[in-house]
Short mmCIF file of C-alpha atoms in Angstrom, two decimals:
data_model
loop_
_atom_site.label_atom_id
_atom_site.label_comp_id
_atom_site.label_asym_id
_atom_site.label_seq_id
_atom_site.Cartn_x
_atom_site.Cartn_y
_atom_site.Cartn_z
CA MET A 10 25.51 7.12 35.57
CA GLU A 11 27.92 5.02 33.54
CA ARG A 12 27.72 5.33 29.77
CA VAL A 13 26.81 2.08 27.92
CA ASP A 14 29.18 1.10 25.04
CA ARG A 15 26.77 0.45 22.31
CA CYS A 16 25.53 2.31 19.24
CA VAL A 17 22.14 3.70 18.09
CA VAL A 18 21.12 4.36 14.45
CA LEU A 19 18.58 7.19 13.78
CA VAL A 20 17.16 7.18 10.29
CA ASP A 21 15.28 9.90 8.60
CA ALA A 22 13.48 7.67 6.05
CA GLY A 23 12.29 10.78 3.98
CA TYR A 24 16.07 11.62 3.45
CA LEU A 25 17.39 8.03 2.95
CA LEU A 26 14.83 6.83 0.52
CA GLY A 27 14.36 10.19 -1.29
CA ALA A 28 18.05 10.58 -1.90
CA ALA A 29 18.22 6.86 -2.94
CA ALA A 30 15.41 7.67 -5.33
CA SER A 31 17.21 10.62 -6.84
CA LEU A 32 20.47 8.56 -7.14
CA LEU A 33 18.73 5.48 -8.76
CA ALA A 34 15.68 6.80 -10.45
CA GLY A 35 16.50 10.41 -11.13
CA GLU A 36 13.94 11.95 -8.99
CA PRO A 37 13.30 11.97 -5.18
CA ALA A 38 9.87 10.31 -5.41
CA ARG A 39 9.76 7.21 -3.33
CA SER A 40 7.19 5.72 -5.45
CA ARG A 41 9.98 5.25 -8.01
CA ILE A 42 11.90 2.73 -5.96
CA THR A 43 11.39 -0.75 -4.52
CA VAL A 44 12.89 -1.29 -1.10
CA ASP A 45 13.90 -4.60 0.63
CA HIS A 46 13.37 -3.34 4.06
CA ALA A 47 14.88 -6.50 5.79
CA ALA A 48 17.97 -6.22 3.67
CA LEU A 49 18.21 -2.37 4.25
CA ILE A 50 17.91 -2.92 8.03
CA GLN A 51 20.42 -5.60 8.13
CA GLY A 52 22.84 -3.42 5.93
CA LEU A 53 22.43 -0.49 8.49
CA ARG A 54 23.02 -2.71 11.36
CA GLU A 55 26.17 -4.29 10.09
CA ARG A 56 27.62 -0.83 8.82
CA ALA A 57 26.95 0.78 12.08
CA GLU A 58 28.58 -1.89 14.23
CA ALA A 59 31.68 -1.98 11.89
CA ASP A 60 31.98 1.87 11.89
CA THR A 61 31.51 2.31 15.61
CA GLU A 62 33.05 -0.93 16.79
CA GLN A 63 30.09 -1.22 19.18
CA PRO A 64 27.11 -3.55 19.36
CA LEU A 65 23.76 -2.20 18.16
CA LEU A 66 21.29 -1.28 20.62
CA ARG A 67 18.50 -0.15 18.32
CA ILE A 68 17.60 1.39 15.01
CA TYR A 69 15.07 4.17 15.09
CA TRP A 70 13.17 4.66 11.96
CA PHE A 71 11.57 8.22 11.53
CA ASP A 72 9.00 8.66 8.82
CA GLY A 73 5.90 10.57 7.95
CA ALA A 74 2.44 9.01 7.57
CA PRO A 75 -1.00 10.48 6.81
CA ASP A 76 -2.57 11.16 10.28
CA ARG A 77 0.39 9.03 11.67
CA VAL A 78 -1.43 5.87 10.52
CA PRO A 79 1.32 3.11 9.84
CA GLN A 80 1.55 2.29 6.19
CA PRO A 81 2.59 -1.17 4.93
CA GLU A 82 6.35 -0.63 4.96
CA HIS A 83 6.00 0.84 8.59
CA ARG A 84 4.11 -2.35 9.61
CA ARG A 85 6.83 -4.49 8.22
CA LEU A 86 9.62 -2.53 9.92
CA ARG A 87 8.20 -2.28 13.40
CA VAL A 88 8.02 -5.96 13.97
CA MET A 89 11.63 -6.57 12.99
CA PRO A 90 14.17 -7.14 15.68
CA ARG A 91 15.89 -3.99 17.10
CA VAL A 92 13.84 -1.69 15.02
CA THR A 93 11.54 1.10 16.51
CA VAL A 94 9.33 3.20 14.27
CA ARG A 95 8.53 6.65 15.10
CA LEU A 96 5.93 8.47 12.74
CA GLY A 97 5.26 12.15 12.21
CA ALA A 98 2.51 13.56 10.17
CA LEU A 99 2.44 13.54 6.42
CA THR A 100 0.45 16.47 4.89
CA ARG A 101 -0.35 17.51 1.34
CA SER A 102 0.01 21.31 0.30
CA ASP A 103 0.17 22.63 -3.28
CA GLY A 104 0.18 19.11 -4.59
CA ARG A 105 3.24 18.07 -2.72
CA TRP A 106 3.68 15.88 0.40
CA ALA A 107 5.57 17.20 3.43
CA GLN A 108 6.52 15.72 6.66
CA LYS A 109 5.59 17.40 9.95
CA GLY A 110 7.17 16.55 13.43
CA VAL A 111 9.81 14.16 12.05
CA ASP A 112 12.71 16.48 12.75
CA ALA A 113 11.49 17.29 16.20
CA ALA A 114 11.06 13.61 17.08
CA MET A 115 14.54 12.91 15.92
CA HIS A 116 15.96 15.82 17.85
CA ALA A 117 14.05 14.68 21.11
CA GLU A 118 15.27 11.14 20.81
CA LEU A 119 18.83 12.06 20.08
CA THR A 120 19.07 14.33 23.07
CA GLU A 121 17.23 11.90 25.39
CA LEU A 122 19.61 8.98 24.48
CA ALA A 123 22.69 11.15 25.06
CA ARG A 124 21.34 12.66 28.45
CA ASN A 125 20.52 9.19 29.68
CA ARG A 126 23.92 7.94 28.52
CA ALA A 127 22.09 5.03 26.75
CA CYS A 128 24.85 4.59 24.01
CA SER A 129 28.25 5.73 23.31
CA ASP A 130 27.81 6.22 19.61
CA VAL A 131 24.96 7.49 17.54
CA VAL A 132 24.74 7.15 13.81
CA LEU A 133 22.70 9.75 12.11
CA VAL A 134 21.23 9.14 8.62
CA THR A 135 19.85 12.51 7.65
CA GLY A 136 20.71 15.74 5.83
CA ASP A 137 18.61 18.21 7.67
CA GLY A 138 20.23 21.17 9.36
CA ASP A 139 17.50 21.45 11.85
CA LEU A 140 19.10 18.45 13.75
CA LEU A 141 22.19 20.64 14.48
CA PRO A 142 21.31 21.63 18.06
CA GLY A 143 20.60 17.85 19.02
CA LEU A 144 23.76 16.80 17.51
CA MET A 145 25.79 19.38 19.38
CA SER A 146 23.87 18.49 22.64
CA ALA A 147 24.74 14.72 22.13
CA LYS A 148 28.37 15.67 21.70
CA GLU A 149 28.42 17.72 24.96
CA HIS A 150 27.01 14.57 26.84
CA GLY A 151 30.02 12.64 25.52
CA VAL A 152 28.37 10.75 22.71
CA ALA A 153 30.32 10.23 19.36
CA VAL A 154 28.23 11.33 16.53
CA HIS A 155 28.59 9.54 13.09
CA LEU A 156 26.91 11.24 10.22
CA TRP A 157 25.96 9.19 7.08
CA ALA A 158 25.14 10.67 3.70
CA VAL A 159 23.66 9.10 0.71
CA GLN A 160 25.63 9.53 -2.50
CA ALA A 161 24.15 12.57 -4.29
CA ALA A 162 22.91 12.02 -7.88
CA ASP A 163 24.59 15.07 -9.11
CA GLY A 164 27.88 14.67 -7.06
CA ASP A 165 27.16 17.64 -4.87
CA TYR A 166 26.18 17.74 -1.10
CA ASN A 167 22.72 16.72 -0.12
CA GLN A 168 23.28 17.39 3.55
CA SER A 169 23.48 20.53 5.67
CA GLU A 170 27.14 21.65 5.76
CA ASP A 171 26.90 22.69 9.33
CA LEU A 172 25.92 19.02 10.21
CA VAL A 173 28.94 17.80 8.18
CA ALA A 174 31.17 20.18 10.02
CA GLU A 175 30.01 19.32 13.50
CA ALA A 176 29.88 15.46 12.99
CA ASP A 177 32.63 13.38 14.72
CA GLU A 178 32.73 11.04 11.81
CA ARG A 179 31.16 11.04 8.30
CA ARG A 180 30.60 8.30 5.99
CA VAL A 181 28.85 7.97 2.41
CA LEU A 182 26.56 5.24 1.54
CA ASP A 183 27.43 4.95 -2.12
CA ARG A 184 25.44 3.50 -4.99
CA ALA A 185 27.04 0.03 -4.52
CA TRP A 186 25.80 0.00 -0.86
CA ILE A 187 22.34 1.42 -1.72
CA THR A 188 21.62 -1.18 -4.49
CA LYS A 189 21.90 -3.96 -2.22
CA ALA A 190 18.45 -3.09 -0.68
CA VAL A 191 16.93 -0.55 -3.02
CA ARG A 192 16.25 -0.62 -6.86
CA ALA A 193 14.46 1.69 -9.32
CA LYS A 194 11.08 0.60 -10.49
CA GLU A 195 10.62 -0.02 -14.19
CA THR A 196 8.44 2.64 -15.68
CA GLY A 197 5.06 1.64 -16.88
CA GLY A 198 4.85 -1.46 -14.49
CA ILE A 199 1.97 -2.05 -12.15
CA CYS A 200 2.10 -2.55 -8.36
CA ALA A 201 1.41 -6.19 -8.18
CA PRO A 202 1.20 -9.04 -10.59
CA GLN A 203 -2.24 -9.71 -11.89
CA PRO A 204 -3.70 -13.23 -12.50
CA ALA A 205 -3.69 -14.39 -15.93
CA PRO A 206 -7.21 -13.75 -17.38
CA ARG A 207 -9.26 -16.65 -18.51
CA PRO A 208 -9.90 -16.63 -22.31
CA GLU A 209 -13.53 -15.24 -22.12
CA ILE A 210 -12.31 -12.47 -19.84
CA ALA A 211 -9.33 -11.72 -22.17
CA ALA A 212 -11.87 -11.34 -25.01
CA ILE A 213 -14.11 -8.96 -23.09
CA LEU A 214 -11.09 -6.73 -21.86
CA SER A 215 -9.61 -6.51 -25.38
CA ALA A 216 -12.93 -5.68 -27.02
CA PRO A 217 -13.53 -2.09 -27.93
CA LEU A 218 -16.21 -0.19 -26.01
CA PRO A 219 -19.56 -0.25 -27.81
CA GLU A 220 -20.23 3.04 -29.61
CA ALA A 221 -23.38 3.50 -27.43
CA ALA A 222 -21.30 3.19 -24.19
CA LEU A 223 -18.71 5.68 -25.45
CA ALA A 224 -21.42 8.14 -26.61
CA ALA A 225 -23.15 7.70 -23.07
CA SER A 226 -19.96 8.20 -21.29
CA ALA A 227 -19.17 11.40 -23.34
CA GLU A 228 -22.73 12.69 -22.60
CA ARG A 229 -22.38 12.12 -18.90
CA ALA A 230 -19.02 13.96 -18.79
CA SER A 231 -20.37 16.82 -20.82
CA GLU A 232 -23.34 17.15 -18.59
CA ALA A 233 -21.25 16.93 -15.44
CA GLN A 234 -18.87 19.64 -16.68
CA ALA A 235 -21.79 21.92 -17.72
CA ALA A 236 -23.22 21.50 -14.27
CA ALA A 237 -20.04 22.09 -12.56
CA ARG A 238 -19.42 25.36 -14.57
CA ALA A 239 -23.02 26.58 -13.60
CA GLY A 240 -22.45 25.61 -9.96
CA ALA A 241 -25.64 23.37 -10.16
CA PRO A 242 -25.76 19.76 -8.72
CA PRO A 243 -25.67 16.93 -11.45
CA ALA A 244 -29.16 15.94 -12.92
CA PRO A 245 -31.07 13.37 -10.87
CA ARG A 246 -31.24 9.92 -12.21
CA PRO A 247 -34.82 9.16 -13.33
CA GLU A 248 -35.11 5.82 -11.66
CA SER A 249 -33.80 6.91 -8.10
CA GLY A 250 -34.19 10.53 -7.97
CA THR A 251 -30.57 10.80 -6.67
CA PRO A 252 -27.81 12.83 -8.30
CA GLU A 253 -25.61 10.82 -10.66
CA PRO A 254 -21.92 11.52 -10.00
CA PRO A 255 -19.62 12.28 -12.83
CA PRO A 256 -18.05 9.25 -14.40
CA ALA A 257 -14.76 7.86 -12.94
CA HIS A 258 -11.70 8.87 -14.85
CA ASN A 259 -10.12 5.47 -16.01
CA HIS A 260 -6.47 6.40 -16.46
CA LYS A 261 -5.12 2.83 -16.48
CA GLY A 262 -7.45 1.45 -19.24
CA VAL A 263 -9.30 -0.77 -16.84
CA PRO A 264 -12.98 -1.17 -17.66
CA THR A 265 -15.55 0.00 -15.08
CA PRO A 266 -18.05 -2.60 -13.99
CA LYS A 267 -20.70 -0.91 -16.28
CA ASP A 268 -18.28 -0.96 -19.22
CA LEU A 269 -17.57 -4.63 -18.48
CA ALA A 270 -21.33 -5.35 -18.79
CA ALA A 271 -21.55 -3.55 -21.99
CA LEU A 272 -18.44 -5.29 -23.24
CA ARG A 273 -19.62 -8.85 -22.35
CA ALA A 274 -22.71 -8.31 -24.31
CA SER A 275 -20.75 -6.96 -27.40
CA ALA A 276 -18.26 -9.71 -27.15
CA GLY A 277 -20.90 -12.41 -27.66
CA GLY A 278 -21.72 -13.36 -24.07
CA PRO A 279 -25.01 -14.91 -22.99
CA ALA A 280 -26.67 -11.48 -23.27
CA ALA A 281 -25.33 -10.59 -26.63
CA PRO A 282 -27.88 -9.41 -29.21
CA ALA A 283 -28.02 -10.87 -32.76
CA PRO A 284 -25.01 -9.60 -35.03
CA ALA A 285 -27.38 -7.55 -37.09
CA GLN A 286 -28.68 -5.62 -34.17
CA PRO A 287 -26.64 -2.75 -32.62
CA ALA A 288 -25.17 -3.58 -29.15
CA PRO A 289 -27.23 -1.97 -26.50
CA VAL A 290 -25.72 -0.90 -23.29
CA PRO A 291 -27.17 -3.52 -20.66
CA SER A 292 -28.13 -2.75 -17.03
CA ALA A 293 -24.94 -3.22 -15.11
CA THR A 294 -24.97 -5.99 -12.49
CA LEU A 295 -21.26 -6.29 -11.93
CA ARG A 296 -21.24 -5.03 -8.47
CA TRP A 297 -17.78 -3.80 -7.42
CA SER A 298 -17.44 -1.04 -4.82
CA SER A 299 -16.73 1.44 -7.58
CA ASP A 300 -20.18 1.08 -9.01
CA ARG A 301 -21.99 2.31 -5.88
CA GLY A 302 -24.33 5.23 -6.69
CA TRP A 303 -24.51 4.70 -10.30
CA ALA A 304 -24.47 1.10 -11.53
CA ASP A 305 -27.94 -0.53 -11.53
CA ARG A 306 -28.13 -3.24 -8.88
CA GLY A 307 -31.60 -4.50 -9.83
CA SER A 308 -34.76 -4.30 -7.88
CA LEU A 309 -34.56 -7.86 -6.17
CA GLY A 310 -31.57 -7.09 -4.05
CA GLU A 311 -28.92 -9.82 -3.72
CA PRO A 312 -29.14 -12.65 -6.30
CA PRO A 313 -29.67 -16.02 -4.53
CA GLU A 314 -26.29 -17.39 -5.77
CA THR A 315 -24.47 -14.32 -4.22
CA ALA A 316 -26.67 -14.31 -1.05
CA SER A 317 -25.86 -17.87 -0.12
CA LEU A 318 -22.00 -17.24 -0.01
CA PRO A 319 -20.99 -16.79 3.64
CA THR A 320 -18.66 -13.71 4.46
CA LEU A 321 -15.47 -14.21 6.31
CA ALA A 322 -16.80 -12.96 9.50
CA GLN A 323 -19.69 -15.59 9.42
CA VAL A 324 -17.26 -18.35 9.28
CA THR A 325 -14.51 -17.15 11.66
CA THR A 326 -14.66 -18.07 15.30
CA ALA A 327 -13.45 -15.79 18.08
CA GLU A 328 -10.19 -17.72 18.47
CA GLN A 329 -9.55 -17.39 14.75
CA ARG A 330 -10.30 -13.84 14.89
CA TRP A 331 -7.75 -13.35 17.58
CA ALA A 332 -5.16 -15.31 15.50
CA ASP A 333 -6.00 -13.39 12.38
CA ARG A 334 -5.29 -10.06 14.19
CA GLU A 335 -1.99 -11.56 15.54
CA GLU A 336 -0.93 -12.48 11.98
CA ASP A 337 -1.86 -9.21 10.67
CA ILE A 338 0.28 -7.31 13.23
CA THR A 339 3.33 -9.68 13.03
CA THR A 340 3.37 -11.17 9.67
CA VAL A 341 1.20 -9.55 7.01
CA GLY A 342 3.14 -6.62 5.42
CA GLY A 343 0.18 -4.94 3.91
CA ASP A 344 1.05 -5.03 0.13
CA PRO A 345 -2.19 -4.71 -1.71
CA PHE A 346 -1.76 -7.99 -3.46
CA GLU A 347 -0.68 -9.72 -0.49
CA VAL A 348 -3.93 -8.39 1.55
CA GLY A 349 -5.98 -10.01 -1.18
CA GLN A 350 -4.33 -13.22 -0.97
CA VAL A 351 -4.43 -13.49 2.81
CA PHE A 352 -8.15 -12.67 2.99
CA ALA A 353 -8.91 -15.26 0.17
CA ARG A 354 -6.84 -17.92 1.95
CA ARG A 355 -8.73 -17.45 5.23
CA TRP A 356 -12.04 -17.46 3.57
CA MET A 357 -11.43 -20.57 1.63
CA GLU A 358 -9.94 -22.51 4.54
CA ARG A 359 -13.08 -21.91 6.64
CA LEU A 360 -15.76 -22.48 4.03
CA PRO A 361 -18.03 -25.32 5.39
CA GLU A 362 -18.69 -26.65 1.89
CA THR A 363 -16.76 -26.77 -1.26
CA VAL A 364 -19.80 -25.74 -3.17
CA HIS A 365 -19.40 -22.13 -2.18
CA LEU A 366 -16.04 -22.01 -3.81
CA GLN A 367 -17.48 -23.55 -6.94
CA LYS A 368 -20.19 -20.80 -6.96
CA LEU A 369 -17.60 -17.97 -6.60
CA SER A 370 -15.51 -19.48 -9.37
CA THR A 371 -18.47 -19.05 -11.67
CA MET A 372 -18.61 -15.20 -10.88
CA TYR A 373 -15.06 -14.44 -12.16
CA PRO A 374 -13.92 -11.70 -12.42
CA ARG A 375 -16.55 -10.20 -10.08
CA ILE A 376 -16.38 -10.54 -6.34
CA PRO A 377 -19.82 -10.64 -4.56
CA HIS A 378 -20.79 -7.26 -3.08
CA ARG A 379 -20.84 -8.26 0.50
CA ILE A 380 -17.56 -10.26 0.27
CA ASP A 381 -15.84 -7.49 -1.73
CA GLY A 382 -17.02 -4.76 0.86
CA GLU A 383 -15.53 -6.99 3.65
CA LEU A 384 -12.33 -7.38 1.65
CA LEU A 385 -11.85 -3.65 1.29
CA ARG A 386 -12.64 -3.08 4.83
CA TYR A 387 -10.09 -5.65 5.84
CA ALA A 388 -7.47 -3.91 3.44
CA ALA A 389 -8.26 -0.62 5.29
CA ARG A 390 -6.63 -1.92 8.40
CA PHE A 391 -3.25 -1.52 6.64
CA GLY A 392 -3.76 2.10 5.69
CA LEU A 393 -4.27 1.17 1.99
CA LEU A 394 -7.58 2.84 1.50
CA ALA A 395 -7.40 5.89 3.85
CA HIS A 396 -6.26 9.37 3.26
CA LYS A 397 -6.74 9.44 -0.60
CA ASP A 398 -9.29 12.06 -0.98
CA ASP A 399 -11.86 9.95 0.56
CA GLN A 400 -11.69 7.62 -2.53
CA ILE A 401 -10.49 4.09 -2.84
CA ASP A 402 -7.24 4.23 -4.91
CA GLU A 403 -7.86 2.44 -8.15
CA HIS A 404 -4.35 0.96 -8.28
CA ASP A 405 -4.59 -0.57 -4.83
CA ARG A 406 -8.08 -1.66 -5.36
CA TYR A 407 -7.34 -3.78 -8.38
CA ALA A 408 -4.26 -5.14 -6.93
CA ILE A 409 -6.26 -6.26 -3.84
CA ARG A 410 -8.70 -8.09 -5.96
CA ALA A 411 -5.98 -9.47 -8.26
CA GLY A 412 -4.40 -11.06 -5.15
CA PHE A 413 -7.74 -12.41 -4.01
CA TRP A 414 -8.44 -14.21 -7.35
CA ARG A 415 -4.90 -15.36 -7.72
CA GLU A 416 -5.34 -17.36 -4.40
CA ILE A 417 -8.72 -18.48 -5.37
CA ASP A 418 -7.44 -19.84 -8.77
CA ILE A 419 -4.39 -21.54 -7.10
CA THR A 420 -6.59 -23.20 -4.64
CA ALA A 421 -9.23 -24.16 -6.96
CA ALA A 422 -6.64 -25.84 -9.19
CA ALA A 423 -5.05 -27.63 -6.49
CA ASP A 424 -8.30 -29.09 -5.08
CA HIS A 425 -9.66 -29.62 -8.64
CA VAL A 426 -12.69 -27.54 -8.21
CA PRO A 427 -14.53 -27.24 -11.41
CA VAL A 428 -14.09 -23.78 -13.05
CA PRO A 429 -16.47 -22.65 -15.85
CA ASP A 430 -15.12 -22.03 -19.29
#
C-alpha cells in the first residue's frame, strides 16, 4: 500500500486549551478563556501545512464531555470542514473534572492512520506521555511525527520529556500565536450580554428586598438546616402537604421569582400597599422553571392571557421541524444567549397573529410557563442543561432567557409592536 503524502493533526483539546488558559489567565481552567474556534482551526491548518509541507487531510479534535454528549463548542467544531470530533467521557471526582478515554482514542487513531498509510506526517498537539507507544508505532510505519507544545506559563516544560525525545520535529505555539484565537475573559463578567432592563424592571431589581421577605428567607434557611442536621425531611407546606425544598442560593444577586413578586409590590407596582402599611410578601405568580415546588401558582391554573399564547410546537409544521433540526445541527453553536434568540425568532416568525406578541410584551420579564418550559427543553438539545447535578444552571438559564427577550425586543421595535411602559 502506497503512503499518501498529506498531513493529519491530532489535538488533545484538554492540553491545548488548558495550557492556553494557564498562559493567558494564570490557571488551567478553560472557563477563564474565550476561544474563536474557527480562527483556531484555521491557524492549526495553516501551521501544519507550512511545517509539514503537505496538504491537510483532517484535524481530529479529541476532548471530554459528560456522558460523551457534545457541548456547544463541539457542535461548532464538528460541522467545520476537515474537522472530526472524538469525545471521551468527562467525570467529576473530588470536585475536579477529569477526562476518561481521550488518550486511548488518540492512541488508536494515531496507530490506525500510520498502519493504513493514510498520511505521511502527523502533528500531535499534546503533552501526555501515555501517547508515547502510539508515537513510536507511527514512526515504525514510516510516518514523520511533529510534536507541538503550548508555551508554558512558567517557562518550563508542560510536555512529557519522553514525547519530546521521540518526536521527529518539535514546535512551540507561543503567546503571539495563541492570542490570535484565544483570549482571557475579564473577571466578573457574565456569559452573555443581557437586554437593557425597562425602567420599571430596573426599579424593581434595584430595590432592596422587603424585610418580611428577608426574614422569611432566613427562617426557611434555618428550618432547612435544622432538618438536615436532624436527618428529617423538610416540614410540609400547609397548603399542599408536600415538602418545601430549601431556598435556592442566589450567588449572582438575581432575584428569584418569589423575590421579584415581593419587590414589585414594595416598589410601588399595581399590587403595592399604601405607604403607611408594611409591605407584605405577596403570593408569587412569576412562573419561571426555578419556582416549581415552592412558588404559588394559584388555584385557577393557567391565566387566560397565558393560556391563549401558542407554543412553538403548535405553530410549527413537519417541514419546519425538519428545517429547524437541520439548522440546529449545522448552524446553531449552542451558546445559551444564542439559543434563546433562535427560539424566539422561530416563535415570532410563525405566530398567526401579532396580538400574541403584544400579549407577551406585557409580561416582561416573565416568560409564560409553557413557553418557558419548551424553551429550556430546546436548550437541553445543546447539552446546556444536562449533567449539572440534575439542576438547571442559573448562569445558563438567565442567559437563555436574556437572549429570548433581546430577540423579542428587537422584533417588537422593528414591527412597532406596542410595549407597555
